[in-house]
């Protein structure tokens, strides 16, 4: 992608105040565009990152054996009346058609997926069944804030599982926890805290939340400095100073919730009268679980924990481009053009700052702001070599073009 013709915009000065670092950087670097409070457009590099995040999530859902579906966002009112959530689900967007039909805009899809699963589940042999989708969700938030960290329309992966009994559900639940941990590690998070939480509107049974520590978060956590103990501070009745698991010091911090998993029991299968025949031929309600990951929120959370004063520092797994090529040769782009074409022909994605009217200083500022992990630079000083620099440090190295190709392929496993 050439910045001169294909990149929509970067903004170094907005004159605006932002309520989170990710909000500011994603707008300035041209990844998202604000439409209204809680509503954003994803521009090409933002969409590229979102797609990479969702591909990683999809890979791990598929390895659980879950089947991908796409469920509608418009939910008929009678489905929500059946679960008695039409009036009680406080953030449900409600819309009315010209023909006096009412719909909810899906914030979650139990009301759609449960009657769907009922059509597949006849006997215990049809279980377990896992159905998931990656799509758009809506929440009528009183106050949207922090950019894509808390929007009114957002992207989410939601998985629903159906089981013959509680034991089978618990085994599946543990497997999902492992899959989630793999996803978060692959996305570059070093320290995701899993907390046990009350199920909110979903269920009174147990549930877990996955949290990333950052000041932009809205969850108060206490956690152990040495082991994996973590808890939501709100639910605590007494103040802890020592970890109940290992006795080490307890710390406090703010966090963003990036995923959650719930034991739904048979609440929704009972509401929709879903039954399967067990081994003795008796009708039984399947045990359900639901498992969410906010993929657009993950994009924001990744930026919250991967930035410096100059801009974003993308983890390689979700970088919008493999390399950012900057041409600083005065009035000549032949060598940079050649590098650009060579890398593209090798399957390497390149953001190429080919602008001739922009100063060297500004090109470097923009490169740091956008945050591609590897910067390639050619100038009057570099001759037939290319200056290679990682976004995360100041060290530079000189490589020939074939060496650049090799090192990029190694870095991204291309
Ligand atoms: Zn501990």
mmCIF file of C-alpha atoms and ligand atoms in Angstrom:
data_model
loop_
_atom_site.group_PDB
_atom_site.id
_atom_site.type_symbol
_atom_site.label_atom_id
_atom_site.label_comp_id
_atom_site.label_asym_id
_atom_site.label_seq_id
_atom_site.Cartn_x
_atom_site.Cartn_y
_atom_site.Cartn_z
ATOM 1 C CA UNK A 1 0.000 0.000 0.000
ATOM 2 C CA UNK A 2 1.425 3.370 -1.034
ATOM 3 C CA UNK A 3 0.777 6.184 1.398
ATOM 4 C CA UNK A 4 0.569 8.775 -1.405
ATOM 5 C CA UNK A 5 -2.428 7.148 -3.046
ATOM 6 C CA UNK A 6 -3.906 4.446 -0.805
ATOM 7 C CA UNK A 7 -3.664 5.523 2.812
ATOM 8 C CA UNK A 8 -6.670 7.511 3.931
ATOM 9 C CA UNK A 9 -5.040 9.789 6.492
ATOM 10 C CA UNK A 10 -2.892 10.284 9.525
ATOM 11 C CA UNK A 11 -3.478 13.215 11.826
ATOM 12 C CA UNK A 12 -0.716 14.513 14.041
ATOM 13 C CA UNK A 13 -2.756 17.336 15.586
ATOM 14 C CA UNK A 14 -6.457 16.923 16.343
ATOM 15 C CA UNK A 15 -6.964 19.657 18.920
ATOM 16 C CA UNK A 16 -9.148 17.173 20.775
ATOM 17 C CA UNK A 17 -8.953 15.541 24.179
ATOM 18 C CA UNK A 18 -9.152 11.732 24.197
ATOM 19 C CA UNK A 19 -10.267 9.614 27.128
ATOM 20 C CA UNK A 20 -7.859 6.764 26.362
ATOM 21 C CA UNK A 21 -4.518 6.323 24.641
ATOM 22 C CA UNK A 22 -5.844 3.698 22.208
ATOM 23 C CA UNK A 23 -8.697 5.996 21.185
ATOM 24 C CA UNK A 24 -6.236 8.796 20.409
ATOM 25 C CA UNK A 25 -3.653 6.658 18.601
ATOM 26 C CA UNK A 26 -6.118 4.669 16.480
ATOM 27 C CA UNK A 27 -7.741 7.880 15.227
ATOM 28 C CA UNK A 28 -4.461 9.743 14.659
ATOM 29 C CA UNK A 29 -2.846 6.786 12.881
ATOM 30 C CA UNK A 30 -5.836 6.427 10.546
ATOM 31 C CA UNK A 31 -7.114 3.062 11.783
ATOM 32 C CA UNK A 32 -10.603 4.143 12.837
ATOM 33 C CA UNK A 33 -12.824 7.135 12.170
ATOM 34 C CA UNK A 34 -15.358 8.404 14.717
ATOM 35 C CA UNK A 35 -18.927 8.566 13.390
ATOM 36 C CA UNK A 36 -20.750 9.389 16.622
ATOM 37 C CA UNK A 37 -20.327 8.507 20.289
ATOM 38 C CA UNK A 38 -19.680 4.757 20.453
ATOM 39 C CA UNK A 39 -19.729 4.318 16.655
ATOM 40 C CA UNK A 40 -16.642 3.934 14.491
ATOM 41 C CA UNK A 41 -15.689 3.164 10.908
ATOM 42 C CA UNK A 42 -12.708 0.866 10.418
ATOM 43 C CA UNK A 43 -10.309 2.200 7.798
ATOM 44 C CA UNK A 44 -8.148 -0.199 5.720
ATOM 45 C CA UNK A 45 -5.261 -0.669 8.225
ATOM 46 C CA UNK A 46 -7.724 -0.920 11.146
ATOM 47 C CA UNK A 47 -9.747 -3.504 9.262
ATOM 48 C CA UNK A 48 -6.534 -5.420 8.438
ATOM 49 C CA UNK A 49 -5.694 -5.692 12.150
ATOM 50 C CA UNK A 50 -9.272 -6.580 13.112
ATOM 51 C CA UNK A 51 -9.297 -9.336 10.468
ATOM 52 C CA UNK A 52 -6.024 -10.743 11.818
ATOM 53 C CA UNK A 53 -7.372 -10.748 15.386
ATOM 54 C CA UNK A 54 -10.548 -12.492 14.229
ATOM 55 C CA UNK A 55 -8.583 -15.048 12.187
ATOM 56 C CA UNK A 56 -6.588 -16.008 15.299
ATOM 57 C CA UNK A 57 -9.804 -16.333 17.323
ATOM 58 C CA UNK A 58 -11.424 -18.359 14.511
ATOM 59 C CA UNK A 59 -8.488 -20.790 14.318
ATOM 60 C CA UNK A 60 -8.802 -21.620 18.018
ATOM 61 C CA UNK A 61 -12.592 -21.956 17.898
ATOM 62 C CA UNK A 62 -12.221 -24.376 14.976
ATOM 63 C CA UNK A 63 -9.685 -26.417 16.936
ATOM 64 C CA UNK A 64 -12.292 -26.813 19.678
ATOM 65 C CA UNK A 65 -14.441 -28.463 17.012
ATOM 66 C CA UNK A 66 -16.963 -25.599 17.098
ATOM 67 C CA UNK A 67 -18.867 -24.813 13.897
ATOM 68 C CA UNK A 68 -18.943 -21.289 12.512
ATOM 69 C CA UNK A 69 -22.342 -19.773 11.724
ATOM 70 C CA UNK A 70 -23.654 -16.288 11.074
ATOM 71 C CA UNK A 71 -26.780 -15.339 12.988
ATOM 72 C CA UNK A 72 -28.946 -12.284 12.264
ATOM 73 C CA UNK A 73 -28.553 -9.046 14.217
ATOM 74 C CA UNK A 74 -32.308 -8.325 14.049
ATOM 75 C CA UNK A 75 -33.990 -10.484 16.682
ATOM 76 C CA UNK A 76 -37.780 -10.895 16.671
ATOM 77 C CA UNK A 77 -39.289 -9.598 19.917
ATOM 78 C CA UNK A 78 -41.107 -12.880 20.662
ATOM 79 C CA UNK A 79 -37.752 -14.702 21.030
ATOM 80 C CA UNK A 80 -36.785 -12.287 23.794
ATOM 81 C CA UNK A 81 -40.236 -12.494 25.390
ATOM 82 C CA UNK A 82 -39.761 -16.256 25.567
ATOM 83 C CA UNK A 83 -36.660 -15.817 27.760
ATOM 84 C CA UNK A 84 -38.264 -12.906 29.665
ATOM 85 C CA UNK A 85 -35.325 -10.690 28.758
ATOM 86 C CA UNK A 86 -37.170 -8.172 26.504
ATOM 87 C CA UNK A 87 -37.777 -5.831 29.461
ATOM 88 C CA UNK A 88 -34.998 -6.907 31.817
ATOM 89 C CA UNK A 89 -31.950 -6.688 29.509
ATOM 90 C CA UNK A 90 -31.159 -3.018 30.102
ATOM 91 C CA UNK A 91 -28.804 -2.387 27.159
ATOM 92 C CA UNK A 92 -31.015 -4.051 24.511
ATOM 93 C CA UNK A 93 -31.520 -1.766 21.501
ATOM 94 C CA UNK A 94 -35.144 -1.980 20.362
ATOM 95 C CA UNK A 95 -36.324 -1.076 16.887
ATOM 96 C CA UNK A 96 -39.771 -0.891 15.353
ATOM 97 C CA UNK A 97 -40.489 -1.633 11.702
ATOM 98 C CA UNK A 98 -42.943 0.299 9.499
ATOM 99 C CA UNK A 99 -45.284 -2.657 9.887
ATOM 100 C CA UNK A 100 -45.415 -2.387 13.672
ATOM 101 C CA UNK A 101 -43.116 -5.331 14.226
ATOM 102 C CA UNK A 102 -40.606 -4.997 17.023
ATOM 103 C CA UNK A 103 -37.046 -6.302 17.022
ATOM 104 C CA UNK A 104 -34.061 -6.287 19.312
ATOM 105 C CA UNK A 105 -30.583 -5.585 17.895
ATOM 106 C CA UNK A 106 -28.583 -8.548 19.150
ATOM 107 C CA UNK A 107 -26.282 -7.825 22.136
ATOM 108 C CA UNK A 108 -25.943 -11.615 22.578
ATOM 109 C CA UNK A 109 -27.472 -14.514 20.661
ATOM 110 C CA UNK A 110 -28.920 -17.100 23.069
ATOM 111 C CA UNK A 111 -32.409 -16.204 21.777
ATOM 112 C CA UNK A 112 -31.397 -17.160 18.219
ATOM 113 C CA UNK A 113 -28.884 -19.960 18.687
ATOM 114 C CA UNK A 114 -30.932 -22.024 21.161
ATOM 115 C CA UNK A 115 -33.945 -22.605 18.860
ATOM 116 C CA UNK A 116 -31.443 -23.201 16.002
ATOM 117 C CA UNK A 117 -29.602 -25.892 17.972
ATOM 118 C CA UNK A 118 -32.922 -27.515 18.830
ATOM 119 C CA UNK A 119 -33.268 -28.442 15.151
ATOM 120 C CA UNK A 120 -29.974 -30.392 15.245
ATOM 121 C CA UNK A 121 -30.111 -31.979 18.666
ATOM 122 C CA UNK A 122 -32.285 -35.088 18.659
ATOM 123 C CA UNK A 123 -30.394 -37.598 20.773
ATOM 124 C CA UNK A 124 -27.345 -37.698 23.093
ATOM 125 C CA UNK A 125 -25.302 -38.719 20.013
ATOM 126 C CA UNK A 126 -25.753 -35.190 18.609
ATOM 127 C CA UNK A 127 -23.937 -33.739 21.636
ATOM 128 C CA UNK A 128 -21.766 -31.924 22.434
ATOM 129 C CA UNK A 129 -22.495 -29.218 19.882
ATOM 130 C CA UNK A 130 -20.554 -25.947 19.668
ATOM 131 C CA UNK A 131 -21.752 -23.099 17.424
ATOM 132 C CA UNK A 132 -19.945 -19.792 17.125
ATOM 133 C CA UNK A 133 -19.966 -16.628 15.098
ATOM 134 C CA UNK A 134 -17.821 -13.539 14.720
ATOM 135 C CA UNK A 135 -19.994 -10.541 14.049
ATOM 136 C CA UNK A 136 -21.494 -7.235 15.046
ATOM 137 C CA UNK A 137 -23.208 -6.695 18.383
ATOM 138 C CA UNK A 138 -25.169 -3.762 19.752
ATOM 139 C CA UNK A 139 -25.495 -2.387 23.272
ATOM 140 C CA UNK A 140 -27.534 0.654 24.182
ATOM 141 C CA UNK A 141 -24.852 1.954 26.559
ATOM 142 C CA UNK A 142 -25.787 4.978 28.654
ATOM 143 C CA UNK A 143 -22.260 6.258 28.143
ATOM 144 C CA UNK A 144 -19.992 5.019 25.387
ATOM 145 C CA UNK A 145 -16.369 5.844 26.081
ATOM 146 C CA UNK A 146 -12.692 5.165 25.442
ATOM 147 C CA UNK A 147 -13.223 4.749 21.701
ATOM 148 C CA UNK A 148 -13.610 1.148 20.615
ATOM 149 C CA UNK A 149 -13.032 -0.116 24.170
ATOM 150 C CA UNK A 150 -16.685 0.545 24.959
ATOM 151 C CA UNK A 151 -18.837 1.160 21.920
ATOM 152 C CA UNK A 152 -22.543 0.923 21.140
ATOM 153 C CA UNK A 153 -21.806 -1.220 18.087
ATOM 154 C CA UNK A 154 -18.840 -3.563 18.256
ATOM 155 C CA UNK A 155 -17.391 -6.827 16.973
ATOM 156 C CA UNK A 156 -17.494 -9.985 19.020
ATOM 157 C CA UNK A 157 -16.929 -13.711 18.841
ATOM 158 C CA UNK A 158 -19.662 -15.602 20.657
ATOM 159 C CA UNK A 159 -19.598 -19.365 21.091
ATOM 160 C CA UNK A 160 -22.486 -21.411 22.507
ATOM 161 C CA UNK A 161 -22.092 -25.006 23.585
ATOM 162 C CA UNK A 162 -24.693 -27.713 24.256
ATOM 163 C CA UNK A 163 -24.014 -30.784 26.394
ATOM 164 C CA UNK A 164 -25.653 -34.001 27.500
ATOM 165 C CA UNK A 165 -24.696 -33.420 31.131
ATOM 166 C CA UNK A 166 -22.888 -31.149 33.555
ATOM 167 C CA UNK A 167 -19.694 -33.214 33.483
ATOM 168 C CA UNK A 168 -19.368 -32.909 29.715
ATOM 169 C CA UNK A 169 -20.020 -29.163 29.989
ATOM 170 C CA UNK A 170 -17.290 -28.737 32.635
ATOM 171 C CA UNK A 171 -14.725 -30.511 30.458
ATOM 172 C CA UNK A 172 -15.613 -28.308 27.503
ATOM 173 C CA UNK A 173 -15.483 -25.175 29.690
ATOM 174 C CA UNK A 174 -11.911 -26.039 30.715
ATOM 175 C CA UNK A 175 -10.932 -26.557 27.073
ATOM 176 C CA UNK A 176 -12.321 -23.124 26.194
ATOM 177 C CA UNK A 177 -10.213 -21.569 28.981
ATOM 178 C CA UNK A 178 -7.096 -23.152 27.444
ATOM 179 C CA UNK A 179 -8.119 -21.951 23.953
ATOM 180 C CA UNK A 180 -8.650 -18.424 25.303
ATOM 181 C CA UNK A 181 -5.233 -18.416 26.953
ATOM 182 C CA UNK A 182 -3.648 -19.472 23.652
ATOM 183 C CA UNK A 183 -5.508 -16.725 21.770
ATOM 184 C CA UNK A 184 -4.410 -14.012 24.205
ATOM 185 C CA UNK A 185 -0.796 -15.208 24.141
ATOM 186 C CA UNK A 186 -0.824 -15.238 20.337
ATOM 187 C CA UNK A 187 -2.171 -11.671 20.360
ATOM 188 C CA UNK A 188 0.866 -10.619 22.380
ATOM 189 C CA UNK A 189 -0.709 -10.218 25.832
ATOM 190 C CA UNK A 190 1.762 -11.350 28.454
ATOM 191 C CA UNK A 191 -0.464 -11.157 31.495
ATOM 192 C CA UNK A 192 -4.213 -11.768 31.191
ATOM 193 C CA UNK A 193 -5.953 -12.156 34.549
ATOM 194 C CA UNK A 194 -8.776 -14.663 34.821
ATOM 195 C CA UNK A 195 -11.279 -13.796 37.522
ATOM 196 C CA UNK A 196 -14.327 -15.596 38.798
ATOM 197 C CA UNK A 197 -17.358 -13.347 38.559
ATOM 198 C CA UNK A 198 -21.068 -13.294 39.092
ATOM 199 C CA UNK A 199 -22.943 -13.883 35.851
ATOM 200 C CA UNK A 200 -24.707 -10.526 35.673
ATOM 201 C CA UNK A 201 -27.837 -10.693 33.589
ATOM 202 C CA UNK A 202 -27.022 -14.105 32.142
ATOM 203 C CA UNK A 203 -27.102 -16.534 34.984
ATOM 204 C CA UNK A 204 -26.628 -16.979 38.689
ATOM 205 C CA UNK A 205 -24.190 -19.801 38.055
ATOM 206 C CA UNK A 206 -20.427 -19.321 37.932
ATOM 207 C CA UNK A 207 -18.622 -17.468 35.192
ATOM 208 C CA UNK A 208 -15.126 -16.228 34.478
ATOM 209 C CA UNK A 209 -13.787 -13.032 33.020
ATOM 210 C CA UNK A 210 -10.480 -12.413 31.252
ATOM 211 C CA UNK A 211 -8.900 -9.046 31.990
ATOM 212 C CA UNK A 212 -5.959 -7.060 30.654
ATOM 213 C CA UNK A 213 -4.345 -4.703 33.150
ATOM 214 C CA UNK A 214 -4.378 -1.103 31.912
ATOM 215 C CA UNK A 215 -5.292 2.288 33.349
ATOM 216 C CA UNK A 216 -7.897 2.766 30.593
ATOM 217 C CA UNK A 217 -9.910 -0.149 31.988
ATOM 218 C CA UNK A 218 -13.041 0.138 34.050
ATOM 219 C CA UNK A 219 -12.700 -2.984 36.184
ATOM 220 C CA UNK A 220 -10.901 -2.734 39.544
ATOM 221 C CA UNK A 221 -8.838 -5.859 40.089
ATOM 222 C CA UNK A 222 -6.759 -7.213 42.909
ATOM 223 C CA UNK A 223 -4.157 -9.748 41.869
ATOM 224 C CA UNK A 224 -1.156 -11.609 43.142
ATOM 225 C CA UNK A 225 2.295 -10.462 42.093
ATOM 226 C CA UNK A 226 3.569 -14.059 42.058
ATOM 227 C CA UNK A 227 0.788 -16.472 40.994
ATOM 228 C CA UNK A 228 -2.386 -16.456 38.874
ATOM 229 C CA UNK A 229 -4.731 -15.370 41.670
ATOM 230 C CA UNK A 230 -6.944 -12.427 40.631
ATOM 231 C CA UNK A 231 -10.317 -11.136 41.701
ATOM 232 C CA UNK A 232 -12.695 -8.322 40.909
ATOM 233 C CA UNK A 233 -12.210 -5.824 43.760
ATOM 234 C CA UNK A 234 -15.959 -4.937 43.846
ATOM 235 C CA UNK A 235 -17.012 -8.349 45.108
ATOM 236 C CA UNK A 236 -14.618 -8.425 47.975
ATOM 237 C CA UNK A 237 -16.056 -8.155 51.444
ATOM 238 C CA UNK A 238 -12.726 -7.873 53.259
ATOM 239 C CA UNK A 239 -9.531 -6.270 52.068
ATOM 240 C CA UNK A 240 -6.819 -8.779 51.171
ATOM 241 C CA UNK A 241 -3.181 -7.948 51.768
ATOM 242 C CA UNK A 242 -1.695 -11.401 51.157
ATOM 243 C CA UNK A 243 -2.531 -13.827 48.355
ATOM 244 C CA UNK A 244 -4.842 -16.597 49.624
ATOM 245 C CA UNK A 245 -3.145 -19.066 47.247
ATOM 246 C CA UNK A 246 0.558 -18.413 47.814
ATOM 247 C CA UNK A 247 0.908 -15.742 50.519
ATOM 248 C CA UNK A 248 2.681 -13.209 48.299
ATOM 249 C CA UNK A 249 1.850 -9.518 48.104
ATOM 250 C CA UNK A 250 -1.507 -8.443 46.648
ATOM 251 C CA UNK A 251 -1.581 -5.651 44.057
ATOM 252 C CA UNK A 252 -4.427 -3.495 42.783
ATOM 253 C CA UNK A 253 -5.000 -2.261 39.258
ATOM 254 C CA UNK A 254 -7.525 -1.296 36.606
ATOM 255 C CA UNK A 255 -8.301 -3.679 33.762
ATOM 256 C CA UNK A 256 -10.273 -4.103 30.544
ATOM 257 C CA UNK A 257 -12.440 -7.191 30.268
ATOM 258 C CA UNK A 258 -11.633 -8.810 26.911
ATOM 259 C CA UNK A 259 -13.474 -12.083 27.283
ATOM 260 C CA UNK A 260 -15.975 -13.930 29.440
ATOM 261 C CA UNK A 261 -17.363 -17.410 29.779
ATOM 262 C CA UNK A 262 -20.637 -18.469 31.391
ATOM 263 C CA UNK A 263 -22.300 -21.588 32.653
ATOM 264 C CA UNK A 264 -25.867 -21.113 31.378
ATOM 265 C CA UNK A 265 -27.169 -24.367 32.827
ATOM 266 C CA UNK A 266 -30.483 -25.326 31.217
ATOM 267 C CA UNK A 267 -32.018 -21.880 31.511
ATOM 268 C CA UNK A 268 -32.257 -21.194 27.762
ATOM 269 C CA UNK A 269 -32.876 -24.772 26.682
ATOM 270 C CA UNK A 270 -35.791 -24.837 29.144
ATOM 271 C CA UNK A 271 -37.150 -21.527 27.829
ATOM 272 C CA UNK A 272 -37.145 -22.848 24.257
ATOM 273 C CA UNK A 273 -38.182 -26.360 25.340
ATOM 274 C CA UNK A 274 -35.111 -27.979 23.737
ATOM 275 C CA UNK A 275 -34.950 -31.700 24.568
ATOM 276 C CA UNK A 276 -32.775 -34.585 23.452
ATOM 277 C CA UNK A 277 -33.240 -38.281 24.140
ATOM 278 C CA UNK A 278 -30.675 -39.741 26.568
ATOM 279 C CA UNK A 279 -29.365 -43.333 26.411
ATOM 280 C CA UNK A 280 -32.558 -44.598 28.008
ATOM 281 C CA UNK A 281 -34.685 -42.601 25.570
ATOM 282 C CA UNK A 282 -35.806 -40.078 28.189
ATOM 283 C CA UNK A 283 -36.210 -36.393 27.202
ATOM 284 C CA UNK A 284 -33.487 -34.204 28.768
ATOM 285 C CA UNK A 285 -32.670 -30.462 28.475
ATOM 286 C CA UNK A 286 -29.120 -29.869 27.183
ATOM 287 C CA UNK A 287 -26.700 -28.027 29.472
ATOM 288 C CA UNK A 288 -25.434 -24.828 27.832
ATOM 289 C CA UNK A 289 -22.377 -22.610 28.043
ATOM 290 C CA UNK A 290 -21.629 -19.312 26.351
ATOM 291 C CA UNK A 291 -18.206 -17.815 25.663
ATOM 292 C CA UNK A 292 -17.509 -14.298 24.396
ATOM 293 C CA UNK A 293 -14.444 -12.432 23.162
ATOM 294 C CA UNK A 294 -14.756 -8.777 22.149
ATOM 295 C CA UNK A 295 -12.647 -8.649 18.984
ATOM 296 C CA UNK A 296 -12.904 -4.893 18.340
ATOM 297 C CA UNK A 297 -12.280 -4.275 22.035
ATOM 298 C CA UNK A 298 -9.191 -6.508 21.721
ATOM 299 C CA UNK A 299 -7.912 -4.191 19.002
ATOM 300 C CA UNK A 300 -8.216 -1.285 21.457
ATOM 301 C CA UNK A 301 -6.702 -3.295 24.321
ATOM 302 C CA UNK A 302 -3.701 -4.307 22.175
ATOM 303 C CA UNK A 303 -2.982 -0.625 21.508
ATOM 304 C CA UNK A 304 -3.494 0.276 25.199
ATOM 305 C CA UNK A 305 -0.686 -2.056 26.234
ATOM 306 C CA UNK A 306 1.563 -1.677 23.170
ATOM 307 C CA UNK A 307 2.456 1.975 22.681
ATOM 308 C CA UNK A 308 5.009 4.628 23.594
ATOM 309 C CA UNK A 309 4.983 8.412 23.464
ATOM 310 C CA UNK A 310 5.399 8.358 19.670
ATOM 311 C CA UNK A 311 2.668 5.928 18.723
ATOM 312 C CA UNK A 312 1.510 2.339 18.421
ATOM 313 C CA UNK A 313 3.854 -0.693 18.587
ATOM 314 C CA UNK A 314 1.964 -3.561 16.916
ATOM 315 C CA UNK A 315 2.729 -7.155 17.947
ATOM 316 C CA UNK A 316 3.876 -9.045 14.844
ATOM 317 C CA UNK A 317 0.880 -11.442 14.979
ATOM 318 C CA UNK A 318 -1.631 -8.674 14.182
ATOM 319 C CA UNK A 319 0.505 -6.004 12.513
ATOM 320 C CA UNK A 320 -1.408 -4.184 9.733
ATOM 321 C CA UNK A 321 1.641 -4.566 7.448
ATOM 322 C CA UNK A 322 4.782 -6.679 7.668
ATOM 323 C CA UNK A 323 7.059 -3.712 6.973
ATOM 324 C CA UNK A 324 6.969 0.050 6.645
ATOM 325 C CA UNK A 325 9.243 1.209 3.815
ATOM 326 C CA UNK A 326 10.379 4.840 3.970
ATOM 327 C CA UNK A 327 12.073 6.490 1.002
ATOM 328 C CA UNK A 328 14.251 9.445 1.969
ATOM 329 C CA UNK A 329 16.316 9.568 -1.224
ATOM 330 C CA UNK A 330 16.016 13.078 -2.609
ATOM 331 C CA UNK A 331 14.056 13.252 -5.895
ATOM 332 C CA UNK A 332 14.564 9.567 -6.701
ATOM 333 C CA UNK A 333 12.347 6.615 -5.875
ATOM 334 C CA UNK A 334 13.836 3.970 -8.203
ATOM 335 C CA UNK A 335 15.538 1.910 -5.465
ATOM 336 C CA UNK A 336 12.612 2.177 -3.026
ATOM 337 C CA UNK A 337 10.168 1.240 -5.831
ATOM 338 C CA UNK A 338 12.299 -1.822 -6.598
ATOM 339 C CA UNK A 339 12.295 -2.889 -2.915
ATOM 340 C CA UNK A 340 8.531 -2.371 -2.757
ATOM 341 C CA UNK A 341 7.899 -4.544 -5.812
ATOM 342 C CA UNK A 342 10.353 -7.210 -4.646
ATOM 343 C CA UNK A 343 8.754 -7.524 -1.201
ATOM 344 C CA UNK A 344 5.250 -7.639 -2.662
ATOM 345 C CA UNK A 345 6.242 -10.388 -5.085
ATOM 346 C CA UNK A 346 7.516 -12.401 -2.084
ATOM 347 C CA UNK A 347 4.112 -12.194 -0.356
ATOM 348 C CA UNK A 348 5.261 -9.552 2.122
ATOM 349 C CA UNK A 349 2.791 -6.759 2.870
ATOM 350 C CA UNK A 350 4.404 -3.332 2.811
ATOM 351 C CA UNK A 351 3.270 0.139 3.703
ATOM 352 C CA UNK A 352 5.377 2.352 1.430
ATOM 353 C CA UNK A 353 5.886 6.018 2.260
ATOM 354 C CA UNK A 354 6.550 7.165 -1.288
ATOM 355 C CA UNK A 355 5.503 10.774 -0.748
ATOM 356 C CA UNK A 356 7.857 13.305 -2.320
ATOM 357 C CA UNK A 357 6.421 16.483 -0.826
ATOM 358 C CA UNK A 358 6.812 15.399 2.821
ATOM 359 C CA UNK A 359 9.904 16.003 4.964
ATOM 360 C CA UNK A 360 12.086 13.152 6.269
ATOM 361 C CA UNK A 361 11.198 14.168 9.830
ATOM 362 C CA UNK A 362 7.481 13.907 9.196
ATOM 363 C CA UNK A 363 7.823 10.521 7.488
ATOM 364 C CA UNK A 364 9.617 9.147 10.550
ATOM 365 C CA UNK A 365 6.981 10.625 12.891
ATOM 366 C CA UNK A 366 4.222 8.969 10.841
ATOM 367 C CA UNK A 367 6.119 5.667 10.816
ATOM 368 C CA UNK A 368 6.358 5.643 14.618
ATOM 369 C CA UNK A 369 2.687 6.677 14.951
ATOM 370 C CA UNK A 370 1.395 3.845 12.727
ATOM 371 C CA UNK A 371 3.662 1.385 14.544
ATOM 372 C CA UNK A 372 4.473 -1.319 11.970
ATOM 373 C CA UNK A 373 6.971 -3.635 13.774
ATOM 374 C CA UNK A 374 9.755 -3.337 11.168
ATOM 375 C CA UNK A 375 10.862 -0.129 9.426
ATOM 376 C CA UNK A 376 12.926 -0.247 6.227
ATOM 377 C CA UNK A 377 14.611 2.966 5.217
ATOM 378 C CA UNK A 378 16.566 4.047 2.174
ATOM 379 C CA UNK A 379 18.286 7.413 1.954
ATOM 380 C CA UNK A 380 21.199 9.158 0.238
ATOM 381 C CA UNK A 381 23.446 7.540 2.876
ATOM 382 C CA UNK A 382 22.335 3.904 2.565
ATOM 383 C CA UNK A 383 23.612 3.250 -0.987
ATOM 384 C CA UNK A 384 22.440 -0.148 -2.236
ATOM 385 C CA UNK A 385 21.709 -1.300 1.328
ATOM 386 C CA UNK A 386 18.534 -0.973 3.383
ATOM 387 C CA UNK A 387 18.404 0.296 6.971
ATOM 388 C CA UNK A 388 16.412 -2.146 9.103
ATOM 389 C CA UNK A 389 14.943 -0.965 12.419
ATOM 390 C CA UNK A 390 12.472 -2.536 14.817
ATOM 391 C CA UNK A 391 9.729 -0.250 16.163
ATOM 392 C CA UNK A 392 10.514 -1.404 19.704
ATOM 393 C CA UNK A 393 14.151 -0.267 19.783
ATOM 394 C CA UNK A 394 16.505 2.338 18.398
ATOM 395 C CA UNK A 395 19.168 -0.028 17.011
ATOM 396 C CA UNK A 396 19.562 -0.052 13.224
ATOM 397 C CA UNK A 397 21.198 -2.641 10.971
ATOM 398 C CA UNK A 398 22.131 -2.569 7.293
ATOM 399 C CA UNK A 399 20.997 -5.355 4.956
ATOM 400 C CA UNK A 400 20.986 -6.082 1.257
ATOM 401 C CA UNK A 401 17.564 -6.503 -0.385
ATOM 402 C CA UNK A 402 17.759 -10.348 -0.418
ATOM 403 C CA UNK A 403 18.705 -10.245 3.291
ATOM 404 C CA UNK A 404 15.714 -7.997 4.022
ATOM 405 C CA UNK A 405 13.435 -10.511 2.282
ATOM 406 C CA UNK A 406 14.906 -13.392 4.270
ATOM 407 C CA UNK A 407 14.702 -11.614 7.645
ATOM 408 C CA UNK A 408 11.111 -10.504 7.017
ATOM 409 C CA UNK A 409 10.084 -14.037 6.063
ATOM 410 C CA UNK A 410 11.734 -15.349 9.229
ATOM 411 C CA UNK A 411 10.086 -12.682 11.429
ATOM 412 C CA UNK A 412 6.591 -13.408 10.128
ATOM 413 C CA UNK A 413 6.985 -17.077 9.214
ATOM 414 C CA UNK A 414 6.002 -16.377 5.577
HETATM 415 ZN ZN1 LIG B 1 -0.362 -15.823 44.799
#
